[in-house]
Amino acid sequence: QQQVKQSPQSLIVQKGGISIINCAYENTAFDYFPWYQQFPGKGPALLIAIRPDVSEKKEGRFTISFNKSAKQFSLHIMDSQPGDSATYFCAARGSNDYKLSFGAGTTVTVRA
Amino acid sequence: KAGVTQTPRYLIKTRGQQVTLSCSPISGHRSVSWYQQTPGQGLQFLFEYFSETQRNKGNFPGRFSGRQFSNSRSEMNVSTLELGDSALYLCASINTGRTEAFFGQGTRLTVV
């Protein structure tokens, strides 16, 4: 049973456009929400993360928005570049066991 | 600073055999987690080790086991391999505050 639901499954965006990936969770015992980027043949790489006491965090072209009451969070990729083409995973960490529960992933394709 | 090293990168095994995968975490990290990644189930938590002790375990059968050595290196073992065990097995090196997980490139296991 997927504890973190991620959408869309895939998206195509033009170079310079904005990519938006959404995640939702049910378990209120999550205390840390990272996003990972994975290229084919590689392991996931930590991209950006947020704690539930913060509503937004920005690092370069990547922004996480967090809505604690709705139990939703999203990743925005601004000015998308072809090099951003990858699979993105949202995750949530249990506050008691520190286990990461991952979303199903979103494959982003940036067209030049 | 060296990253997470997983060996071997690729393995082909026959049903019924057993396999051992190895992970060397980032220097100074004492916690290691293992995940299984498949197209159908996504990223699923296997177990976590800290100071040679298993701290958490996911919902996998007893055929999946692991251990950690005094130098923090970890191994996972899968016995009596089944076709469904074919997956990318990822090791994550976790920092002292358990706030970040850094993944290796994984071991691609194919069971035939």
CSV table of C-alpha atoms in Angstrom, one decimal, chain A residues 67-106:
chain,number,residue,atom,x,y,z
A,67,ASN,CA,0.5,22.3,2.7
A,68,LYS,CA,0.4,20.6,6.1
A,69,SER,CA,-3.4,20.8,6.6
A,70,ALA,CA,-4.0,19.3,3.2
A,71,LYS,CA,-1.2,16.8,3.6
A,72,GLN,CA,0.2,17.6,0.2
A,73,PHE,CA,3.5,18.8,-1.1
A,74,SER,CA,4.8,19.6,-4.5
A,75,LEU,CA,8.0,20.2,-6.5
A,76,HIS,CA,8.2,23.0,-9.0
A,77,ILE,CA,11.1,23.0,-11.5
A,78,MET,CA,11.4,26.5,-12.9
A,79,ASP,CA,13.0,27.2,-16.3
A,80,SER,CA,13.2,23.5,-17.1
A,81,GLN,CA,16.3,22.4,-19.0
A,82,PRO,CA,16.9,19.2,-21.1
A,83,GLY,CA,19.4,18.1,-18.4
A,84,ASP,CA,16.4,18.0,-15.9
A,85,SER,CA,15.0,15.1,-17.8
A,86,ALA,CA,14.9,12.4,-15.2
A,87,THR,CA,12.6,10.5,-12.9
A,88,TYR,CA,11.6,12.4,-9.7
A,89,PHE,CA,10.5,10.7,-6.5
A,90,CYS,CA,8.9,12.4,-3.5
A,91,ALA,CA,9.4,10.7,-0.1
A,92,ALA,CA,8.3,11.0,3.4
A,93,ARG,CA,10.2,9.9,6.5
A,94,GLY,CA,8.6,8.3,9.5
A,95,SER,CA,9.2,10.3,12.7
A,96,ASN,CA,9.4,7.1,14.8
A,97,ASP,CA,11.3,4.7,12.5
A,98,TYR,CA,13.0,7.1,10.1
A,99,LYS,CA,12.0,4.9,7.2
A,100,LEU,CA,11.5,6.6,3.8
A,101,SER,CA,8.3,5.9,2.0
A,102,PHE,CA,8.5,6.8,-1.6
A,103,GLY,CA,6.0,7.9,-4.2
A,104,ALA,CA,5.8,6.0,-7.5
A,105,GLY,CA,7.9,8.5,-9.4
A,106,THR,CA,7.3,11.0,-12.2
